[in-house]
Amino acid sequence: MTFEAQKLDPRVRRTRQMLFQAFQSLLAEKTFDLITVLDISERSTLNRATFYDHFPDKFALLESMIGERFGALVAARMAQGDGTCETALRLLILAACDFLAEISSGCQKNQRQFEPMVESQVKEGMREALILALHNHGTENPELKATMVSWAITGAALQWSRERKTSADQLADAILPTTLKVVHP
Amino acid sequence: MTFEAQKLDPRVRRTRQMLFQAFQSLLAEKTFDLITVLDISERSTLNRATFYDHFPDKFALLESMIGERFGALVAARMAQGDGTCETALRLLILAACDFLAEISSGCQKNQRQFEPMVESQVKEGMREALILALHNHGTENPELKATMVSWAITGAALQWSRERKTSADQLADAILPTTLKVVHP
DNA sequence: TTGTTAAACCAACAACTGTCGTTAATACAA
DNA sequence: TTGTATTAACGACAGTTGTTGGTTTAACAA
């Protein structure tokens, strides 16, 4: 769903791409709340009104960008799995860790507005992947379990990304047993 | 910590109280993103600049208000516990459910900015309570477990509050076993 | 190629934001 | 009670936001 190559007017694809790029480069310099829509439009050489043709505000831009990127990462990683629940969970944990680590290293300290958005997109992307995996295994109450597991993993990965005292694999080793038990009681 | 009766200048307490009240009454009428700082200052009969003397923006006001209220609720509920991990968890689950249910009924549909803030304050408040409880029981890696459990419960409670297909007690019954297993492997 | 459609540009708007410097009022201690 | 320090009130400021109406330009199908 929501494929990028969705037979979209090339102008639209180009404009969105330019907005993403401009935003990305600004994030390397300033924190999110210091970036204005004017900044983004200037950096992208687009008109400010054009920005509003595509996104209601800068929050939506962030949300869309993060969601798209994490969704792509999850899709790529999950393709490497062998279909078992255990490897699927491990792949998801590692994907979350890598993504959050990259985010927090690529941008300087981001604040109140930024992190919650990243969190919610990570949770959402992981939850979707989980629901697919759980439906195949006939788990009961898959939506609720998917929610709990995706939230728990996201929380753990976020805490890990802040501390960075161990490797991502070690975190996966540490939390995989408990998350598995939630899925297969 | 961060007690309200913190030997604060009565003017400051009064002003904060008035801001909370004004904000609260506005939330009953508009969604969060339609409320301006000007609205809040007018409703509270305070000067707009006075608002900024107390909070950097309306997000901080929301955060502070939600955090204070949920913290108070958790403290009150936890006092009823018998010290066992199981009842502590059940009390936390019910507290989250009641709080989220009240929030979503007291305010009309709130959007992108509002929910993430509520979420994060609920997670945070629950995590603090959990860390206290887990330290008493000598669980290993209490911070990580507290994070995972608080996130999982918050996710489940939030999903429950949106659907409202069962009672809060039924949700607690459904998720208590798995959350307990995370804490006591 | 031409005509239609839709996107991007542009200028200008009222409103809100966040900050400053100054003045007036209040809390509190001597 | 008086003096001092803190805090609220106020007016003004430049900058940002989100929207609108009208123009130009590019995509795409006939």
Short mmCIF file of C-alpha atoms (C1' of nucleotides) in Angstrom, two decimals:
data_model
loop_
_atom_site.label_atom_id
_atom_site.label_comp_id
_atom_site.label_asym_id
_atom_site.label_seq_id
_atom_site.Cartn_x
_atom_site.Cartn_y
_atom_site.Cartn_z
CA MET A 1 0.00 0.00 0.00
CA THR A 2 0.91 3.63 -0.56
CA PHE A 3 3.58 2.71 -3.06
CA GLU A 4 5.79 5.57 -4.09
CA ALA A 5 5.84 4.72 -7.76
CA GLN A 6 2.09 5.09 -7.73
CA LYS A 7 1.56 6.55 -11.19
CA LEU A 8 1.85 9.97 -9.67
CA ASP A 9 2.28 13.17 -11.63
CA PRO A 10 6.06 13.48 -11.97
CA ARG A 11 5.85 17.06 -10.76
CA VAL A 12 4.32 15.87 -7.52
CA ARG A 13 6.93 13.18 -6.98
CA ARG A 14 9.68 15.67 -7.75
CA THR A 15 8.27 18.28 -5.39
CA ARG A 16 7.82 15.85 -2.53
CA GLN A 17 11.33 14.59 -3.06
CA MET A 18 12.72 18.10 -2.97
CA LEU A 19 10.82 18.87 0.21
CA PHE A 20 12.12 15.70 1.84
CA GLN A 21 15.68 16.51 0.82
CA ALA A 22 15.52 20.11 1.98
CA PHE A 23 13.99 19.06 5.26
CA GLN A 24 16.59 16.37 5.75
CA SER A 25 19.49 18.74 5.19
CA LEU A 26 17.95 21.28 7.56
CA LEU A 27 17.58 18.60 10.23
CA ALA A 28 21.33 18.13 10.07
CA GLU A 29 21.77 21.77 11.06
CA LYS A 30 18.90 22.72 13.34
CA THR A 31 16.49 21.02 15.68
CA PHE A 32 13.03 20.38 14.39
CA ASP A 33 11.29 23.19 16.20
CA LEU A 34 13.74 25.77 14.89
CA ILE A 35 12.99 24.80 11.31
CA THR A 36 10.29 26.92 9.73
CA VAL A 37 8.20 26.23 6.68
CA LEU A 38 9.94 29.21 5.15
CA ASP A 39 13.31 27.54 5.72
CA ILE A 40 12.09 24.42 3.98
CA SER A 41 10.66 26.26 1.02
CA GLU A 42 13.80 28.35 0.56
CA ARG A 43 16.13 25.39 0.85
CA SER A 44 14.06 23.43 -1.64
CA THR A 45 13.79 26.42 -4.02
CA LEU A 46 10.05 25.90 -3.95
CA ASN A 47 7.41 28.43 -3.16
CA ARG A 48 6.09 28.37 0.37
CA ALA A 49 2.53 27.99 -0.86
CA THR A 50 3.63 24.87 -2.72
CA PHE A 51 4.61 23.35 0.59
CA TYR A 52 1.06 23.80 1.82
CA ASP A 53 -0.25 22.18 -1.36
CA HIS A 54 1.46 19.00 -0.19
CA PHE A 55 1.41 19.02 3.60
CA PRO A 56 -0.76 20.81 6.13
CA ASP A 57 2.26 21.69 8.26
CA LYS A 58 5.81 20.67 9.02
CA PHE A 59 4.64 17.97 11.41
CA ALA A 60 2.91 16.18 8.58
CA LEU A 61 6.06 16.39 6.51
CA LEU A 62 8.07 14.81 9.29
CA GLU A 63 5.46 12.15 9.83
CA SER A 64 5.29 11.27 6.18
CA MET A 65 9.05 11.16 5.75
CA ILE A 66 9.70 9.03 8.80
CA GLY A 67 6.82 6.70 8.05
CA GLU A 68 7.92 6.18 4.48
CA ARG A 69 11.51 5.48 5.42
CA PHE A 70 10.78 3.12 8.28
CA GLY A 71 8.17 1.33 6.22
CA ALA A 72 10.70 0.75 3.48
CA LEU A 73 13.30 -0.45 5.96
CA VAL A 74 10.90 -2.92 7.55
CA ALA A 75 9.81 -4.25 4.17
CA ALA A 76 13.42 -4.79 3.13
CA ARG A 77 14.40 -6.48 6.37
CA MET A 78 11.36 -8.73 6.62
CA ALA A 79 12.08 -10.11 3.17
CA GLN A 80 15.16 -11.77 4.65
CA GLY A 81 13.13 -13.78 7.16
CA ASP A 82 12.36 -17.48 7.00
CA GLY A 83 8.72 -17.14 7.96
CA THR A 84 9.07 -18.16 11.59
CA CYS A 85 7.75 -15.88 14.27
CA GLU A 86 11.05 -15.81 16.07
CA THR A 87 13.13 -14.53 13.19
CA ALA A 88 10.42 -12.08 12.24
CA LEU A 89 10.51 -10.63 15.74
CA ARG A 90 14.30 -10.49 15.73
CA LEU A 91 14.34 -8.73 12.38
CA LEU A 92 11.82 -6.19 13.63
CA ILE A 93 13.81 -5.51 16.78
CA LEU A 94 16.99 -4.97 14.80
CA ALA A 95 15.20 -2.78 12.27
CA ALA A 96 13.88 -0.56 15.03
CA CYS A 97 17.30 -0.32 16.67
CA ASP A 98 19.09 0.54 13.46
CA PHE A 99 16.50 3.07 12.45
CA LEU A 100 16.43 4.85 15.78
CA ALA A 101 20.21 4.80 16.01
CA GLU A 102 20.54 6.34 12.59
CA ILE A 103 17.94 8.98 13.37
CA SER A 104 19.52 10.06 16.60
CA SER A 105 23.01 10.17 15.12
CA GLY A 106 22.00 11.92 11.89
CA CYS A 107 20.21 14.75 13.65
CA GLN A 108 21.27 16.68 16.67
CA LYS A 109 19.24 16.50 19.84
CA ASN A 110 15.64 16.71 18.88
CA GLN A 111 12.93 17.63 21.20
CA ARG A 112 9.37 17.32 22.35
CA GLN A 113 7.83 17.43 18.90
CA PHE A 114 10.29 15.26 17.07
CA GLU A 115 10.66 12.12 19.11
CA PRO A 116 6.98 11.36 19.66
CA MET A 117 6.48 11.47 15.90
CA VAL A 118 9.32 9.05 15.28
CA GLU A 119 8.07 6.79 18.03
CA SER A 120 4.56 6.63 16.70
CA GLN A 121 5.67 5.90 13.15
CA VAL A 122 7.98 3.15 14.34
CA LYS A 123 5.22 1.63 16.44
CA GLU A 124 2.80 1.83 13.58
CA GLY A 125 5.13 0.30 11.01
CA MET A 126 6.08 -2.49 13.33
CA ARG A 127 2.49 -3.17 14.27
CA GLU A 128 1.45 -3.58 10.65
CA ALA A 129 4.24 -6.04 9.98
CA LEU A 130 3.38 -7.93 13.14
CA ILE A 131 -0.29 -8.24 12.34
CA LEU A 132 0.61 -9.86 9.03
CA ALA A 133 2.96 -12.27 10.75
CA LEU A 134 0.48 -13.14 13.52
CA HIS A 135 -2.41 -13.77 11.18
CA ASN A 136 -0.36 -16.48 9.51
CA HIS A 137 0.16 -18.16 12.84
CA GLY A 138 -3.45 -18.07 13.93
CA THR A 139 -2.77 -16.26 17.17
CA GLU A 140 -5.90 -15.19 18.99
CA ASN A 141 -6.49 -11.48 19.56
CA PRO A 142 -3.80 -10.56 17.06
CA GLU A 143 -4.49 -6.82 17.09
CA LEU A 144 -4.07 -6.51 20.83
CA LYS A 145 -0.95 -8.66 20.89
CA ALA A 146 0.52 -6.79 17.95
CA THR A 147 -0.05 -3.53 19.76
CA MET A 148 1.55 -4.67 22.97
CA VAL A 149 4.56 -6.25 21.30
CA SER A 150 5.18 -3.36 18.94
CA TRP A 151 4.93 -0.85 21.75
CA ALA A 152 7.18 -2.88 24.03
CA ILE A 153 9.82 -3.34 21.35
CA THR A 154 9.74 0.31 20.36
CA GLY A 155 10.18 1.36 23.96
CA ALA A 156 13.06 -1.02 24.47
CA ALA A 157 14.74 0.02 21.22
CA LEU A 158 14.36 3.68 22.04
CA GLN A 159 15.86 3.24 25.48
CA TRP A 160 18.68 1.22 23.93
CA SER A 161 19.33 3.92 21.34
CA ARG A 162 19.70 6.48 24.08
CA GLU A 163 22.08 4.43 26.21
CA ARG A 164 24.02 2.47 23.60
CA LYS A 165 25.69 0.32 26.23
CA THR A 166 25.28 -2.91 24.30
CA SER A 167 24.95 -3.98 20.67
CA ALA A 168 21.60 -4.21 18.97
CA ASP A 169 21.98 -7.98 18.78
CA GLN A 170 22.44 -8.15 22.52
CA LEU A 171 19.26 -6.21 23.03
CA ALA A 172 17.46 -8.58 20.69
CA ASP A 173 18.79 -11.54 22.68
CA ALA A 174 17.62 -9.92 25.87
CA ILE A 175 14.06 -9.15 24.87
CA LEU A 176 13.25 -11.82 22.31
CA PRO A 177 12.28 -14.51 24.83
CA THR A 178 9.79 -12.30 26.63
CA THR A 179 8.26 -10.89 23.45
CA LEU A 180 7.94 -14.39 22.05
CA LYS A 181 6.11 -15.47 25.17
CA VAL A 182 3.56 -12.74 24.63
CA VAL A 183 2.87 -13.98 21.14
CA HIS A 184 2.95 -17.71 21.93
CA PRO A 185 1.69 -18.02 25.50
CA MET B 1 8.55 14.38 43.43
CA THR B 2 7.58 17.71 41.91
CA PHE B 3 4.93 18.21 44.58
CA GLU B 4 2.48 20.96 43.88
CA ALA B 5 2.45 22.34 47.38
CA GLN B 6 6.11 23.03 46.89
CA LYS B 7 6.36 26.25 48.88
CA LEU B 8 5.74 28.16 45.70
CA ASP B 9 4.95 31.82 45.53
CA PRO B 10 1.15 31.91 45.83
CA ARG B 11 0.99 34.16 42.80
CA VAL B 12 2.70 31.53 40.71
CA ARG B 13 0.43 28.77 41.95
CA ARG B 14 -2.57 30.93 41.30
CA THR B 15 -1.45 31.82 37.80
CA ARG B 16 -0.67 28.24 36.88
CA GLN B 17 -4.02 27.18 38.24
CA MET B 18 -5.82 29.79 36.20
CA LEU B 19 -3.97 28.72 33.07
CA PHE B 20 -4.87 25.08 33.69
CA GLN B 21 -8.52 25.95 34.23
CA ALA B 22 -8.77 28.16 31.18
CA PHE B 23 -7.06 25.53 29.08
CA GLN B 24 -9.32 22.82 30.39
CA SER B 25 -12.48 24.74 29.61
CA LEU B 26 -11.20 25.53 26.13
CA LEU B 27 -10.47 21.86 25.51
CA ALA B 28 -14.14 21.17 26.11
CA GLU B 29 -14.98 23.45 23.21
CA LYS B 30 -12.20 23.16 20.65
CA THR B 31 -9.57 20.69 19.61
CA PHE B 32 -6.08 21.29 20.85
CA ASP B 33 -4.64 22.67 17.66
CA LEU B 34 -7.40 25.25 17.33
CA ILE B 35 -6.60 26.66 20.75
CA THR B 36 -4.19 29.59 20.63
CA VAL B 37 -2.11 31.05 23.38
CA LEU B 38 -4.20 34.17 22.95
CA ASP B 39 -7.35 32.13 23.67
CA ILE B 40 -5.82 30.79 26.84
CA SER B 41 -4.65 34.15 28.06
CA GLU B 42 -8.01 35.77 27.37
CA ARG B 43 -10.00 32.99 29.02
CA SER B 44 -7.75 33.11 32.06
CA THR B 45 -7.87 36.93 32.19
CA LEU B 46 -4.07 36.87 32.20
CA ASN B 47 -1.77 38.69 29.88
CA ARG B 48 -0.41 36.68 27.01
CA ALA B 49 3.14 37.48 28.03
CA THR B 50 2.36 36.04 31.45
CA PHE B 51 1.64 32.72 29.78
CA TYR B 52 5.14 32.70 28.36
CA ASP B 53 6.54 33.46 31.79
CA HIS B 54 5.26 30.03 32.85
CA PHE B 55 5.38 27.82 29.76
CA PRO B 56 7.40 27.96 26.56
CA ASP B 57 4.32 27.11 24.51
CA LYS B 58 0.93 25.45 24.66
CA PHE B 59 2.47 22.01 24.25
CA ALA B 60 4.34 22.44 27.50
CA LEU B 61 1.14 23.47 29.22
CA LEU B 62 -0.62 20.35 27.99
CA GLU B 63 2.30 18.17 28.97
CA SER B 64 2.48 19.64 32.42
CA MET B 65 -1.23 19.37 33.03
CA ILE B 66 -1.56 15.80 31.81
CA GLY B 67 1.55 14.68 33.64
CA GLU B 68 0.40 16.22 36.89
CA ARG B 69 -3.05 14.69 36.69
CA PHE B 70 -1.98 11.21 35.71
CA GLY B 71 0.78 11.25 38.31
CA ALA B 72 -1.75 12.12 40.98
CA LEU B 73 -4.12 9.40 39.78
CA VAL B 74 -1.41 6.75 39.83
CA ALA B 75 -0.27 7.77 43.29
CA ALA B 76 -3.83 7.55 44.61
CA ARG B 77 -4.51 4.20 43.00
CA MET B 78 -1.23 2.57 43.98
CA ALA B 79 -1.90 3.41 47.61
CA GLN B 80 -4.74 0.86 47.51
CA GLY B 81 -2.40 -1.97 46.57
CA ASP B 82 -1.24 -4.80 48.82
CA GLY B 83 2.38 -4.70 47.71
CA THR B 84 2.27 -7.67 45.37
CA CYS B 85 3.40 -7.26 41.81
CA GLU B 86 0.17 -8.60 40.44
CA THR B 87 -2.14 -6.14 42.11
CA ALA B 88 0.26 -3.31 41.34
CA LEU B 89 0.10 -4.18 37.66
CA ARG B 90 -3.66 -4.49 37.73
CA LEU B 91 -4.01 -1.14 39.42
CA LEU B 92 -1.77 0.47 36.83
CA ILE B 93 -3.71 -1.04 33.95
CA LEU B 94 -7.00 0.18 35.36
CA ALA B 95 -5.56 3.61 36.08
CA ALA B 96 -4.40 3.95 32.48
CA CYS B 97 -7.77 2.79 31.15
CA ASP B 98 -9.75 5.15 33.35
CA PHE B 99 -7.49 8.07 32.59
CA LEU B 100 -7.54 7.57 28.84
CA ALA B 101 -11.28 6.97 28.84
CA GLU B 102 -11.89 10.16 30.74
CA ILE B 103 -9.59 12.14 28.47
CA SER B 104 -11.20 10.95 25.28
CA SER B 105 -14.70 11.51 26.57
CA GLY B 106 -14.01 14.89 28.16
CA CYS B 107 -12.49 16.36 25.02
CA GLN B 108 -13.71 16.02 21.49
CA LYS B 109 -11.57 14.32 18.91
CA ASN B 110 -8.07 15.44 19.39
CA GLN B 111 -5.42 15.16 16.86
CA ARG B 112 -1.83 14.60 15.98
CA GLN B 113 -0.38 16.85 18.67
CA PHE B 114 -2.65 15.90 21.51
CA GLU B 115 -2.58 12.14 21.70
CA PRO B 116 1.18 11.62 21.53
CA MET B 117 1.56 13.95 24.49
CA VAL B 118 -0.99 12.06 26.53
CA GLU B 119 0.60 8.78 25.56
CA SER B 120 4.06 9.81 26.57
CA GLN B 121 2.93 11.17 29.93
CA VAL B 122 1.00 8.00 30.67
CA LYS B 123 3.97 5.86 29.73
CA GLU B 124 6.27 7.97 31.83
CA GLY B 125 4.05 7.98 34.91
CA MET B 126 3.50 4.26 34.69
CA ARG B 127 7.18 3.57 34.17
CA GLU B 128 8.14 5.47 37.30
CA ALA B 129 5.63 3.57 39.39
CA LEU B 130 6.78 0.28 37.90
CA ILE B 131 10.44 0.92 38.59
CA LEU B 132 9.63 1.47 42.24
CA ALA B 133 7.62 -1.75 42.36
CA LEU B 134 10.23 -3.80 40.52
CA HIS B 135 13.10 -2.62 42.68
CA ASN B 136 11.31 -4.05 45.70
CA HIS B 137 11.11 -7.42 44.01
CA GLY B 138 14.74 -7.58 42.93
CA THR B 139 13.96 -8.08 39.25
CA GLU B 140 17.01 -7.92 37.04
CA ASN B 141 17.19 -5.21 34.41
CA PRO B 142 14.33 -3.31 36.02
CA GLU B 143 14.59 -0.24 33.78
CA LEU B 144 14.28 -2.22 30.58
CA LYS B 145 11.42 -4.33 31.89
CA ALA B 146 9.64 -1.28 33.25
CA THR B 147 9.92 0.36 29.86
CA MET B 148 8.56 -2.62 27.99
CA VAL B 149 5.70 -3.26 30.36
CA SER B 150 4.66 0.38 30.62
CA TRP B 151 4.72 0.80 26.86
CA ALA B 152 2.81 -2.42 26.27
CA ILE B 153 0.15 -1.53 28.82
CA THR B 154 -0.22 2.00 27.50
CA GLY B 155 -0.65 0.68 23.97
CA ALA B 156 -3.21 -1.84 25.06
CA ALA B 157 -5.12 0.69 27.16
CA LEU B 158 -5.12 3.20 24.34
CA GLN B 159 -6.45 0.67 21.87
CA TRP B 160 -9.07 -0.39 24.41
CA SER B 161 -10.11 3.23 24.96
CA ARG B 162 -10.68 3.64 21.26
CA GLU B 163 -12.74 0.49 20.82
CA ARG B 164 -14.54 0.23 24.15
CA LYS B 165 -15.84 -3.22 23.34
CA THR B 166 -15.13 -4.64 26.80
CA SER B 167 -14.82 -3.36 30.34
CA ALA B 168 -11.52 -2.16 31.72
CA ASP B 169 -11.49 -5.13 34.08
CA GLN B 170 -11.79 -7.49 31.17
CA LEU B 171 -8.82 -5.86 29.50
CA ALA B 172 -6.85 -6.21 32.71
CA ASP B 173 -7.78 -9.90 32.87
CA ALA B 174 -6.69 -10.34 29.29
CA ILE B 175 -3.28 -8.73 29.52
CA LEU B 176 -2.27 -9.29 33.12
CA PRO B 177 -0.92 -12.82 32.61
CA THR B 178 1.38 -11.82 29.76
CA THR B 179 2.63 -8.66 31.46
CA LEU B 180 3.28 -10.62 34.63
CA LYS B 181 5.33 -13.12 32.66
CA VAL B 182 7.53 -10.31 31.40
CA VAL B 183 8.24 -9.18 34.93
CA HIS B 184 8.63 -12.65 36.49
CA PRO B 185 10.04 -14.87 33.73
"C1'" DT C 1 -0.05 19.41 -32.41
"C1'" DT C 2 -3.52 21.22 -29.66
"C1'" DG C 3 -6.67 21.57 -25.64
"C1'" DT C 4 -7.59 20.33 -21.05
"C1'" DT C 5 -6.20 19.51 -16.51
"C1'" DA C 6 -3.59 20.14 -12.65
"C1'" DA C 7 0.45 21.66 -10.41
"C1'" DA C 8 3.66 25.37 -9.22
"C1'" DC C 9 4.37 30.26 -8.60
"C1'" DC C 10 3.43 34.73 -6.64
"C1'" DA C 11 1.84 38.57 -3.76
"C1'" DA C 12 -0.66 39.88 -0.16
"C1'" DC C 13 -3.69 39.14 4.01
"C1'" DA C 14 -4.94 38.72 8.88
"C1'" DA C 15 -3.78 36.16 12.69
"C1'" DC C 16 -0.69 34.08 15.90
"C1'" DT C 17 3.97 33.56 17.94
"C1'" DG C 18 7.69 34.45 20.82
"C1'" DT C 19 10.49 38.08 22.85
"C1'" DC C 20 11.75 42.57 25.10
"C1'" DG C 21 11.85 46.47 28.04
"C1'" DT C 22 9.23 48.92 31.14
"C1'" DT C 23 6.00 49.69 34.80
"C1'" DA C 24 2.90 48.28 38.58
"C1'" DA C 25 1.62 45.18 42.11
"C1'" DT C 26 2.40 41.60 45.40
"C1'" DA C 27 4.94 38.43 48.65
"C1'" DC C 28 7.90 38.19 52.31
"C1'" DA C 29 11.62 39.21 55.48
"C1'" DA C 30 13.88 42.51 58.37
"C1'" DT D 1 5.84 48.88 58.77
"C1'" DT D 2 9.11 49.50 55.51
"C1'" DG D 3 12.33 47.88 51.99
"C1'" DT D 4 13.60 44.61 48.63
"C1'" DA D 5 13.02 41.20 45.35
"C1'" DT D 6 10.10 38.67 42.71
"C1'" DT D 7 6.30 38.39 39.60
"C1'" DA D 8 2.43 39.94 36.79
"C1'" DA D 9 0.79 43.38 33.53
"C1'" DC D 10 1.32 45.85 29.44
"C1'" DG D 11 2.55 47.57 24.71
"C1'" DA D 12 5.23 46.90 20.89
"C1'" DC D 13 8.14 44.35 17.75
"C1'" DA D 14 9.69 41.35 13.85
"C1'" DG D 15 8.95 36.97 12.13
"C1'" DT D 16 5.97 32.86 11.03
"C1'" DT D 17 1.71 30.78 9.74
"C1'" DG D 18 -1.95 29.29 6.93
"C1'" DT D 19 -5.02 30.87 3.30
"C1'" DT D 20 -6.69 33.08 -0.97
"C1'" DG D 21 -7.17 34.54 -5.82
"C1'" DG D 22 -4.96 34.92 -9.88
"C1'" DT D 23 -1.18 33.76 -13.19
"C1'" DT D 24 2.14 30.83 -15.45
"C1'" DT D 25 3.91 26.51 -16.58
"C1'" DA D 26 4.14 21.62 -17.25
"C1'" DA D 27 1.86 16.93 -18.02
"C1'" DC D 28 -0.81 14.11 -20.80
"C1'" DA D 29 -4.47 12.54 -23.80
"C1'" DA D 30 -6.98 13.19 -28.01
#
